[in-house]
Amino acid sequence: MNNDDLPKIYLWPNLMTAGNLCCGFFAVLSIFGGISDPLHGHSHYYQAIILILLSCVFDLLDGRMARLVGQDSPFGREFDSLADIVSFGMAPAMLVYGVVLQEFDDYFGWGIAFFYLLCGAMRLARFNCIAATDVKNASKDFVGFPIPAAAGVISSLTLLLLWVDEKEKTIGKWKYSLPFLMILLACMMFSTIKYPSFKGLNVRTKRSMISVLVAIMVVVVTVKFWRIMPALFFVTYLCYGPIRPWVSRKWQKELEADDESVEDEEPAEAPQPPQV
């Protein structure tokens, strides 16, 4: 095989993907530390959650960077999926197992965790198949709930529960809702509900002054209430998919920053000939 036949490996996008994988790997290690050391499990789970959320940031950056510099490649897509199965499949499954599922029967606890992991892996495989066969249209929408967002829902809600009972160093009774949430997310990932990819939102996106001010205020509030806002963002995105068909096309265009694929509701009037 000649070197020309080997896939191209671009530095910066794949460096972001490597950062995603690195955070996922250390998140899993932190979760194992919490399972083996229940007395200090609270701090281990905190660290794992931060690493999973940081993986979401790296996952967002690698695709944006690849498209921005025109370095999107089949190798990057496959590498990204392999990193995702660790950071957004294995790590959240182990997190929920360490927090609550280990209290149940072994088969029940491992079964729920593996069901989430299995649906996430199959969703990634389906995504790669769609992207490979329909390169032009595959990036417009996600078919099924994206696995990074599913990991974001689990980790951000767990972070919120940890913060609520921070004084007690426990997660409280609400932790028993996490297994049901994991089953729901597994089904949503493998569903055919379409979610916007927001890939039209980049550094070249132009918005009004009011929109920019709102975005700045959202960033400020997120920094101030960093334990609450991630859960609000991810849960809102989860709920948006099912209600999206009932949202007007005009609002979809504004919310999803999709100026090309979504047309205005009212067609423009044909230009009138000048009067003599």
PDB file of C-alpha atoms in Angstrom:
ATOM      1  CA  MET A   1       0.000   0.000   0.000  1.00  0.00           C
ATOM      2  CA  ASN A   2       1.336   3.401  -0.991  1.00  0.00           C
ATOM      3  CA  ASN A   3       1.380   6.347   1.388  1.00  0.00           C
ATOM      4  CA  ASP A   4      -1.073   8.079  -0.935  1.00  0.00           C
ATOM      5  CA  ASP A   5      -3.644   5.365  -0.142  1.00  0.00           C
ATOM      6  CA  LEU A   6      -3.483   5.981   3.608  1.00  0.00           C
ATOM      7  CA  PRO A   7      -6.190   8.211   5.133  1.00  0.00           C
ATOM      8  CA  LYS A   8      -5.270  11.820   5.769  1.00  0.00           C
ATOM      9  CA  ILE A   9      -4.845  12.705   9.444  1.00  0.00           C
ATOM     10  CA  TYR A  10      -5.232  16.420  10.131  1.00  0.00           C
ATOM     11  CA  LEU A  11      -3.577  17.756  13.261  1.00  0.00           C
ATOM     12  CA  TRP A  12      -5.904  20.201  14.997  1.00  0.00           C
ATOM     13  CA  PRO A  13      -9.299  18.480  14.633  1.00  0.00           C
ATOM     14  CA  ASN A  14      -7.851  15.126  15.689  1.00  0.00           C
ATOM     15  CA  LEU A  15      -6.009  16.805  18.561  1.00  0.00           C
ATOM     16  CA  MET A  16      -9.393  17.952  19.864  1.00  0.00           C
ATOM     17  CA  THR A  17     -10.716  14.407  19.470  1.00  0.00           C
ATOM     18  CA  ALA A  18      -7.708  13.107  21.398  1.00  0.00           C
ATOM     19  CA  GLY A  19      -8.559  15.581  24.159  1.00  0.00           C
ATOM     20  CA  ASN A  20     -12.094  14.171  24.192  1.00  0.00           C
ATOM     21  CA  LEU A  21     -10.734  10.627  24.528  1.00  0.00           C
ATOM     22  CA  CYS A  22      -8.267  11.656  27.225  1.00  0.00           C
ATOM     23  CA  CYS A  23     -11.001  13.247  29.353  1.00  0.00           C
ATOM     24  CA  GLY A  24     -13.203  10.172  28.923  1.00  0.00           C
ATOM     25  CA  PHE A  25     -10.385   7.854  29.958  1.00  0.00           C
ATOM     26  CA  PHE A  26      -9.617   9.780  33.147  1.00  0.00           C
ATOM     27  CA  ALA A  27     -13.342  10.088  33.883  1.00  0.00           C
ATOM     28  CA  VAL A  28     -13.613   6.288  33.894  1.00  0.00           C
ATOM     29  CA  LEU A  29     -10.587   6.072  36.201  1.00  0.00           C
ATOM     30  CA  SER A  30     -12.194   8.596  38.578  1.00  0.00           C
ATOM     31  CA  ILE A  31     -15.434   6.605  38.630  1.00  0.00           C
ATOM     32  CA  PHE A  32     -13.546   3.413  39.488  1.00  0.00           C
ATOM     33  CA  GLY A  33     -11.911   5.372  42.294  1.00  0.00           C
ATOM     34  CA  GLY A  34     -15.323   6.364  43.626  1.00  0.00           C
ATOM     35  CA  ILE A  35     -16.611   2.786  43.457  1.00  0.00           C
ATOM     36  CA  SER A  36     -13.574   1.393  45.297  1.00  0.00           C
ATOM     37  CA  ASP A  37     -13.559   4.232  47.862  1.00  0.00           C
ATOM     38  CA  PRO A  38     -17.214   4.884  48.857  1.00  0.00           C
ATOM     39  CA  LEU A  39     -16.152   7.152  51.742  1.00  0.00           C
ATOM     40  CA  HIS A  40     -14.696   9.710  49.300  1.00  0.00           C
ATOM     41  CA  GLY A  41     -16.798   8.732  46.290  1.00  0.00           C
ATOM     42  CA  HIS A  42     -18.439  12.170  46.257  1.00  0.00           C
ATOM     43  CA  SER A  43     -15.209  13.917  45.171  1.00  0.00           C
ATOM     44  CA  HIS A  44     -14.364  11.209  42.624  1.00  0.00           C
ATOM     45  CA  TYR A  45     -17.761  11.553  40.949  1.00  0.00           C
ATOM     46  CA  TYR A  46     -17.424  15.341  40.876  1.00  0.00           C
ATOM     47  CA  GLN A  47     -14.146  14.997  39.028  1.00  0.00           C
ATOM     48  CA  ALA A  48     -15.612  12.463  36.586  1.00  0.00           C
ATOM     49  CA  ILE A  49     -18.581  14.726  35.805  1.00  0.00           C
ATOM     50  CA  ILE A  50     -16.331  17.703  35.066  1.00  0.00           C
ATOM     51  CA  LEU A  51     -14.226  15.521  32.764  1.00  0.00           C
ATOM     52  CA  ILE A  52     -17.306  14.251  30.884  1.00  0.00           C
ATOM     53  CA  LEU A  53     -18.570  17.806  30.394  1.00  0.00           C
ATOM     54  CA  LEU A  54     -15.096  18.830  29.237  1.00  0.00           C
ATOM     55  CA  SER A  55     -15.237  15.966  26.729  1.00  0.00           C
ATOM     56  CA  CYS A  56     -18.428  17.549  25.368  1.00  0.00           C
ATOM     57  CA  VAL A  57     -16.488  20.782  24.791  1.00  0.00           C
ATOM     58  CA  PHE A  58     -13.699  18.952  22.942  1.00  0.00           C
ATOM     59  CA  ASP A  59     -16.289  17.062  20.865  1.00  0.00           C
ATOM     60  CA  LEU A  60     -17.911  20.357  19.908  1.00  0.00           C
ATOM     61  CA  LEU A  61     -14.571  21.892  18.963  1.00  0.00           C
ATOM     62  CA  ASP A  62     -13.233  19.082  16.785  1.00  0.00           C
ATOM     63  CA  GLY A  63     -16.106  19.180  14.308  1.00  0.00           C
ATOM     64  CA  ARG A  64     -16.248  22.976  14.231  1.00  0.00           C
ATOM     65  CA  MET A  65     -12.494  23.186  13.662  1.00  0.00           C
ATOM     66  CA  ALA A  66     -12.542  20.549  10.910  1.00  0.00           C
ATOM     67  CA  ARG A  67     -15.278  22.368   8.976  1.00  0.00           C
ATOM     68  CA  LEU A  68     -13.764  25.795   9.584  1.00  0.00           C
ATOM     69  CA  VAL A  69     -10.391  24.888   8.062  1.00  0.00           C
ATOM     70  CA  GLY A  70     -11.822  22.444   5.514  1.00  0.00           C
ATOM     71  CA  GLN A  71     -10.192  19.385   7.091  1.00  0.00           C
ATOM     72  CA  ASP A  72     -13.183  17.068   7.515  1.00  0.00           C
ATOM     73  CA  SER A  73     -12.140  13.491   6.747  1.00  0.00           C
ATOM     74  CA  PRO A  74     -13.347   9.864   7.068  1.00  0.00           C
ATOM     75  CA  PHE A  75     -10.505   9.184   9.508  1.00  0.00           C
ATOM     76  CA  GLY A  76     -11.654  12.024  11.748  1.00  0.00           C
ATOM     77  CA  ARG A  77     -15.235  10.738  11.708  1.00  0.00           C
ATOM     78  CA  GLU A  78     -14.173   7.230  12.743  1.00  0.00           C
ATOM     79  CA  PHE A  79     -11.722   8.495  15.367  1.00  0.00           C
ATOM     80  CA  ASP A  80     -14.412  10.748  16.796  1.00  0.00           C
ATOM     81  CA  SER A  81     -16.839   7.832  17.150  1.00  0.00           C
ATOM     82  CA  LEU A  82     -14.257   5.687  18.925  1.00  0.00           C
ATOM     83  CA  ALA A  83     -13.548   8.517  21.362  1.00  0.00           C
ATOM     84  CA  ASP A  84     -17.282   9.109  21.872  1.00  0.00           C
ATOM     85  CA  ILE A  85     -17.963   5.519  22.904  1.00  0.00           C
ATOM     86  CA  VAL A  86     -15.472   5.943  25.757  1.00  0.00           C
ATOM     87  CA  SER A  87     -16.351   9.479  26.877  1.00  0.00           C
ATOM     88  CA  PHE A  88     -20.096   9.428  26.271  1.00  0.00           C
ATOM     89  CA  GLY A  89     -20.877   5.713  26.388  1.00  0.00           C
ATOM     90  CA  MET A  90     -18.663   3.961  28.915  1.00  0.00           C
ATOM     91  CA  ALA A  91     -18.062   6.895  31.277  1.00  0.00           C
ATOM     92  CA  PRO A  92     -21.762   7.860  31.850  1.00  0.00           C
ATOM     93  CA  ALA A  93     -22.763   4.197  32.157  1.00  0.00           C
ATOM     94  CA  MET A  94     -20.098   3.661  34.820  1.00  0.00           C
ATOM     95  CA  LEU A  95     -21.043   6.934  36.529  1.00  0.00           C
ATOM     96  CA  VAL A  96     -24.668   5.914  37.032  1.00  0.00           C
ATOM     97  CA  TYR A  97     -23.552   2.435  38.066  1.00  0.00           C
ATOM     98  CA  GLY A  98     -21.226   3.868  40.700  1.00  0.00           C
ATOM     99  CA  VAL A  99     -23.777   6.387  41.970  1.00  0.00           C
ATOM    100  CA  VAL A 100     -26.832   4.150  42.235  1.00  0.00           C
ATOM    101  CA  LEU A 101     -26.917   0.940  40.162  1.00  0.00           C
ATOM    102  CA  GLN A 102     -24.402  -0.939  42.298  1.00  0.00           C
ATOM    103  CA  GLU A 103     -26.976  -0.912  45.097  1.00  0.00           C
ATOM    104  CA  PHE A 104     -29.206  -3.234  43.081  1.00  0.00           C
ATOM    105  CA  ASP A 105     -28.785  -6.801  41.929  1.00  0.00           C
ATOM    106  CA  ASP A 106     -25.663  -7.227  39.794  1.00  0.00           C
ATOM    107  CA  TYR A 107     -27.549  -8.369  36.712  1.00  0.00           C
ATOM    108  CA  PHE A 108     -30.071  -5.527  36.983  1.00  0.00           C
ATOM    109  CA  GLY A 109     -27.460  -2.822  37.534  1.00  0.00           C
ATOM    110  CA  TRP A 110     -25.049  -3.971  34.860  1.00  0.00           C
ATOM    111  CA  GLY A 111     -27.968  -4.651  32.504  1.00  0.00           C
ATOM    112  CA  ILE A 112     -29.199  -1.048  32.575  1.00  0.00           C
ATOM    113  CA  ALA A 113     -25.675   0.341  32.195  1.00  0.00           C
ATOM    114  CA  PHE A 114     -24.932  -1.986  29.284  1.00  0.00           C
ATOM    115  CA  PHE A 115     -28.270  -1.211  27.586  1.00  0.00           C
ATOM    116  CA  TYR A 116     -27.314   2.474  27.531  1.00  0.00           C
ATOM    117  CA  LEU A 117     -23.835   1.653  26.221  1.00  0.00           C
ATOM    118  CA  LEU A 118     -25.234  -0.691  23.551  1.00  0.00           C
ATOM    119  CA  CYS A 119     -27.761   1.844  22.227  1.00  0.00           C
ATOM    120  CA  GLY A 120     -25.068   4.530  22.185  1.00  0.00           C
ATOM    121  CA  ALA A 121     -22.685   2.321  20.198  1.00  0.00           C
ATOM    122  CA  MET A 122     -25.388   1.341  17.711  1.00  0.00           C
ATOM    123  CA  ARG A 123     -26.406   4.976  17.302  1.00  0.00           C
ATOM    124  CA  LEU A 124     -22.806   5.932  16.479  1.00  0.00           C
ATOM    125  CA  ALA A 125     -22.599   3.088  13.962  1.00  0.00           C
ATOM    126  CA  ARG A 126     -25.842   4.242  12.335  1.00  0.00           C
ATOM    127  CA  PHE A 127     -24.568   7.820  12.213  1.00  0.00           C
ATOM    128  CA  ASN A 128     -21.381   6.736  10.430  1.00  0.00           C
ATOM    129  CA  CYS A 129     -23.390   4.703   7.913  1.00  0.00           C
ATOM    130  CA  ILE A 130     -25.643   7.672   7.127  1.00  0.00           C
ATOM    131  CA  ALA A 131     -22.663  10.025   6.851  1.00  0.00           C
ATOM    132  CA  ALA A 132     -20.842   7.650   4.503  1.00  0.00           C
ATOM    133  CA  THR A 133     -23.797   7.074   2.155  1.00  0.00           C
ATOM    134  CA  ASP A 134     -25.279  10.591   2.119  1.00  0.00           C
ATOM    135  CA  VAL A 135     -22.439  13.030   2.633  1.00  0.00           C
ATOM    136  CA  LYS A 136     -24.423  16.058   1.421  1.00  0.00           C
ATOM    137  CA  ASN A 137     -27.462  15.708   3.692  1.00  0.00           C
ATOM    138  CA  ALA A 138     -26.118  13.720   6.656  1.00  0.00           C
ATOM    139  CA  SER A 139     -24.960  16.755   8.592  1.00  0.00           C
ATOM    140  CA  LYS A 140     -28.225  18.724   8.521  1.00  0.00           C
ATOM    141  CA  ASP A 141     -29.904  16.836  11.374  1.00  0.00           C
ATOM    142  CA  PHE A 142     -29.053  14.138  13.864  1.00  0.00           C
ATOM    143  CA  VAL A 143     -31.272  11.055  13.637  1.00  0.00           C
ATOM    144  CA  GLY A 144     -31.858  10.147  17.268  1.00  0.00           C
ATOM    145  CA  PHE A 145     -30.584  11.945  20.333  1.00  0.00           C
ATOM    146  CA  PRO A 146     -26.797  12.516  19.977  1.00  0.00           C
ATOM    147  CA  ILE A 147     -24.708  10.482  22.405  1.00  0.00           C
ATOM    148  CA  PRO A 148     -22.632  13.512  23.580  1.00  0.00           C
ATOM    149  CA  ALA A 149     -25.881  15.251  24.546  1.00  0.00           C
ATOM    150  CA  ALA A 150     -27.102  12.089  26.323  1.00  0.00           C
ATOM    151  CA  ALA A 151     -23.882  12.012  28.342  1.00  0.00           C
ATOM    152  CA  GLY A 152     -24.377  15.717  29.040  1.00  0.00           C
ATOM    153  CA  VAL A 153     -27.892  15.098  30.394  1.00  0.00           C
ATOM    154  CA  ILE A 154     -26.692  12.332  32.728  1.00  0.00           C
ATOM    155  CA  SER A 155     -23.576  14.092  33.994  1.00  0.00           C
ATOM    156  CA  SER A 156     -25.168  17.540  34.395  1.00  0.00           C
ATOM    157  CA  LEU A 157     -28.192  16.192  36.299  1.00  0.00           C
ATOM    158  CA  THR A 158     -25.887  14.118  38.512  1.00  0.00           C
ATOM    159  CA  LEU A 159     -23.850  17.265  39.145  1.00  0.00           C
ATOM    160  CA  LEU A 160     -27.043  19.080  40.132  1.00  0.00           C
ATOM    161  CA  LEU A 161     -28.015  16.283  42.535  1.00  0.00           C
ATOM    162  CA  LEU A 162     -24.550  16.325  44.092  1.00  0.00           C
ATOM    163  CA  TRP A 163     -24.818  20.064  44.605  1.00  0.00           C
ATOM    164  CA  VAL A 164     -28.290  19.855  46.188  1.00  0.00           C
ATOM    165  CA  ASP A 165     -27.036  17.456  48.888  1.00  0.00           C
ATOM    166  CA  GLU A 166     -23.492  18.790  49.004  1.00  0.00           C
ATOM    167  CA  LYS A 167     -23.586  19.282  52.782  1.00  0.00           C
ATOM    168  CA  GLU A 168     -24.552  15.652  53.339  1.00  0.00           C
ATOM    169  CA  LYS A 169     -21.908  14.414  50.857  1.00  0.00           C
ATOM    170  CA  THR A 170     -24.563  12.244  49.196  1.00  0.00           C
ATOM    171  CA  ILE A 171     -26.817  12.457  46.148  1.00  0.00           C
ATOM    172  CA  GLY A 172     -30.072  11.919  47.989  1.00  0.00           C
ATOM    173  CA  LYS A 173     -33.147   9.930  47.040  1.00  0.00           C
ATOM    174  CA  TRP A 174     -33.388  11.578  43.623  1.00  0.00           C
ATOM    175  CA  LYS A 175     -30.495   9.386  42.484  1.00  0.00           C
ATOM    176  CA  TYR A 176     -33.010   6.566  41.962  1.00  0.00           C
ATOM    177  CA  SER A 177     -34.411   8.480  39.010  1.00  0.00           C
ATOM    178  CA  LEU A 178     -31.103   8.132  37.145  1.00  0.00           C
ATOM    179  CA  PRO A 179     -31.657   4.496  36.011  1.00  0.00           C
ATOM    180  CA  PHE A 180     -35.011   5.445  34.461  1.00  0.00           C
ATOM    181  CA  LEU A 181     -33.376   8.465  32.836  1.00  0.00           C
ATOM    182  CA  MET A 182     -30.643   6.242  31.409  1.00  0.00           C
ATOM    183  CA  ILE A 183     -33.223   3.884  29.856  1.00  0.00           C
ATOM    184  CA  LEU A 184     -35.097   6.865  28.377  1.00  0.00           C
ATOM    185  CA  LEU A 185     -31.905   8.293  26.895  1.00  0.00           C
ATOM    186  CA  ALA A 186     -30.942   4.906  25.458  1.00  0.00           C
ATOM    187  CA  CYS A 187     -34.291   4.712  23.659  1.00  0.00           C
ATOM    188  CA  MET A 188     -34.031   8.330  22.490  1.00  0.00           C
ATOM    189  CA  MET A 189     -30.555   7.736  21.050  1.00  0.00           C
ATOM    190  CA  PHE A 190     -31.767   4.838  18.944  1.00  0.00           C
ATOM    191  CA  SER A 191     -35.020   6.556  17.949  1.00  0.00           C
ATOM    192  CA  THR A 192     -35.649   8.273  14.617  1.00  0.00           C
ATOM    193  CA  ILE A 193     -36.512  11.642  16.175  1.00  0.00           C
ATOM    194  CA  LYS A 194     -34.518  14.353  14.418  1.00  0.00           C
ATOM    195  CA  TYR A 195     -32.440  16.854  16.356  1.00  0.00           C
ATOM    196  CA  PRO A 196     -30.736  19.943  14.898  1.00  0.00           C
ATOM    197  CA  SER A 197     -26.965  19.706  14.632  1.00  0.00           C
ATOM    198  CA  PHE A 198     -26.433  23.504  14.997  1.00  0.00           C
ATOM    199  CA  LYS A 199     -23.554  23.122  12.553  1.00  0.00           C
ATOM    200  CA  GLY A 200     -24.606  26.353  10.902  1.00  0.00           C
ATOM    201  CA  LEU A 201     -23.617  28.158  14.111  1.00  0.00           C
ATOM    202  CA  ASN A 202     -19.961  29.204  13.839  1.00  0.00           C
ATOM    203  CA  VAL A 203     -17.650  32.214  14.061  1.00  0.00           C
ATOM    204  CA  ARG A 204     -19.127  33.598  10.832  1.00  0.00           C
ATOM    205  CA  THR A 205     -22.703  33.552  12.142  1.00  0.00           C
ATOM    206  CA  LYS A 206     -24.269  37.026  12.215  1.00  0.00           C
ATOM    207  CA  ARG A 207     -27.024  37.971  14.628  1.00  0.00           C
ATOM    208  CA  SER A 208     -28.704  41.164  15.830  1.00  0.00           C
ATOM    209  CA  MET A 209     -27.366  43.258  18.693  1.00  0.00           C
ATOM    210  CA  ILE A 210     -30.125  41.997  21.003  1.00  0.00           C
ATOM    211  CA  SER A 211     -29.244  38.374  20.224  1.00  0.00           C
ATOM    212  CA  VAL A 212     -25.581  39.049  20.996  1.00  0.00           C
ATOM    213  CA  LEU A 213     -26.468  40.702  24.313  1.00  0.00           C
ATOM    214  CA  VAL A 214     -28.702  37.772  25.262  1.00  0.00           C
ATOM    215  CA  ALA A 215     -25.926  35.329  24.391  1.00  0.00           C
ATOM    216  CA  ILE A 216     -23.455  37.265  26.560  1.00  0.00           C
ATOM    217  CA  MET A 217     -25.894  37.272  29.491  1.00  0.00           C
ATOM    218  CA  VAL A 218     -26.429  33.519  29.099  1.00  0.00           C
ATOM    219  CA  VAL A 219     -22.662  32.978  29.292  1.00  0.00           C
ATOM    220  CA  VAL A 220     -22.425  35.150  32.418  1.00  0.00           C
ATOM    221  CA  VAL A 221     -25.299  33.321  34.121  1.00  0.00           C
ATOM    222  CA  THR A 222     -23.796  29.969  33.151  1.00  0.00           C
ATOM    223  CA  VAL A 223     -20.470  30.878  34.755  1.00  0.00           C
ATOM    224  CA  LYS A 224     -22.251  32.090  37.891  1.00  0.00           C
ATOM    225  CA  PHE A 225     -24.574  29.080  38.211  1.00  0.00           C
ATOM    226  CA  TRP A 226     -22.347  26.436  36.630  1.00  0.00           C
ATOM    227  CA  ARG A 227     -23.935  23.618  38.613  1.00  0.00           C
ATOM    228  CA  ILE A 228     -27.443  24.387  37.331  1.00  0.00           C
ATOM    229  CA  MET A 229     -27.145  25.779  33.803  1.00  0.00           C
ATOM    230  CA  PRO A 230     -25.614  22.714  32.055  1.00  0.00           C
ATOM    231  CA  ALA A 231     -28.571  20.598  33.171  1.00  0.00           C
ATOM    232  CA  LEU A 232     -30.967  23.269  31.872  1.00  0.00           C
ATOM    233  CA  PHE A 233     -29.237  23.388  28.488  1.00  0.00           C
ATOM    234  CA  PHE A 234     -29.065  19.627  27.945  1.00  0.00           C
ATOM    235  CA  VAL A 235     -32.605  18.902  29.164  1.00  0.00           C
ATOM    236  CA  THR A 236     -33.974  21.695  26.960  1.00  0.00           C
ATOM    237  CA  TYR A 237     -32.229  20.157  23.954  1.00  0.00           C
ATOM    238  CA  LEU A 238     -33.618  16.734  24.873  1.00  0.00           C
ATOM    239  CA  CYS A 239     -37.168  18.105  24.949  1.00  0.00           C
ATOM    240  CA  TYR A 240     -36.714  20.162  21.767  1.00  0.00           C
ATOM    241  CA  GLY A 241     -36.520  17.148  19.448  1.00  0.00           C
ATOM    242  CA  PRO A 242     -40.040  15.776  20.106  1.00  0.00           C
ATOM    243  CA  ILE A 243     -41.674  19.234  19.950  1.00  0.00           C
ATOM    244  CA  ARG A 244     -39.626  20.437  16.982  1.00  0.00           C
ATOM    245  CA  PRO A 245     -42.205  19.411  14.325  1.00  0.00           C
ATOM    246  CA  TRP A 246     -44.698  21.807  15.950  1.00  0.00           C
ATOM    247  CA  VAL A 247     -42.269  24.740  16.032  1.00  0.00           C
ATOM    248  CA  SER A 248     -42.773  27.168  13.158  1.00  0.00           C
ATOM    249  CA  ARG A 249     -40.183  27.112  10.382  1.00  0.00           C
ATOM    250  CA  LYS A 250     -39.346  30.726  11.083  1.00  0.00           C
ATOM    251  CA  TRP A 251     -38.505  29.972  14.725  1.00  0.00           C
ATOM    252  CA  GLN A 252     -36.538  26.882  13.702  1.00  0.00           C
ATOM    253  CA  LYS A 253     -34.462  29.027  11.395  1.00  0.00           C
ATOM    254  CA  GLU A 254     -33.736  31.506  14.188  1.00  0.00           C
ATOM    255  CA  LEU A 255     -33.056  28.964  16.936  1.00  0.00           C
ATOM    256  CA  GLU A 256     -30.949  26.573  14.874  1.00  0.00           C
ATOM    257  CA  ALA A 257     -28.923  29.219  13.016  1.00  0.00           C
ATOM    258  CA  ASP A 258     -29.769  27.414   9.802  1.00  0.00           C
ATOM    259  CA  ASP A 259     -29.981  30.087   7.140  1.00  0.00           C
ATOM    260  CA  GLU A 260     -29.649  27.717   4.193  1.00  0.00           C
ATOM    261  CA  SER A 261     -31.857  24.695   4.833  1.00  0.00           C
ATOM    262  CA  VAL A 262     -34.890  26.431   6.339  1.00  0.00           C
ATOM    263  CA  GLU A 263     -36.897  28.806   4.215  1.00  0.00           C
ATOM    264  CA  ASP A 264     -39.121  31.617   5.363  1.00  0.00           C
ATOM    265  CA  GLU A 265     -42.746  30.725   5.917  1.00  0.00           C
ATOM    266  CA  GLU A 266     -44.004  33.381   3.510  1.00  0.00           C
ATOM    267  CA  PRO A 267     -42.525  33.386  -0.001  1.00  0.00           C
ATOM    268  CA  ALA A 268     -41.155  36.633  -1.242  1.00  0.00           C
ATOM    269  CA  GLU A 269     -43.335  38.526  -3.645  1.00  0.00           C
ATOM    270  CA  ALA A 270     -42.257  38.678  -7.250  1.00  0.00           C
ATOM    271  CA  PRO A 271     -40.701  42.040  -8.156  1.00  0.00           C
ATOM    272  CA  GLN A 272     -43.131  44.391  -9.894  1.00  0.00           C
ATOM    273  CA  PRO A 273     -42.117  46.001 -13.190  1.00  0.00           C
ATOM    274  CA  PRO A 274     -41.433  49.716 -12.927  1.00  0.00           C
ATOM    275  CA  GLN A 275     -44.354  51.926 -13.798  1.00  0.00           C
ATOM    276  CA  VAL A 276     -44.007  54.272 -16.739  1.00  0.00           C
TER     277      VAL A 276
END
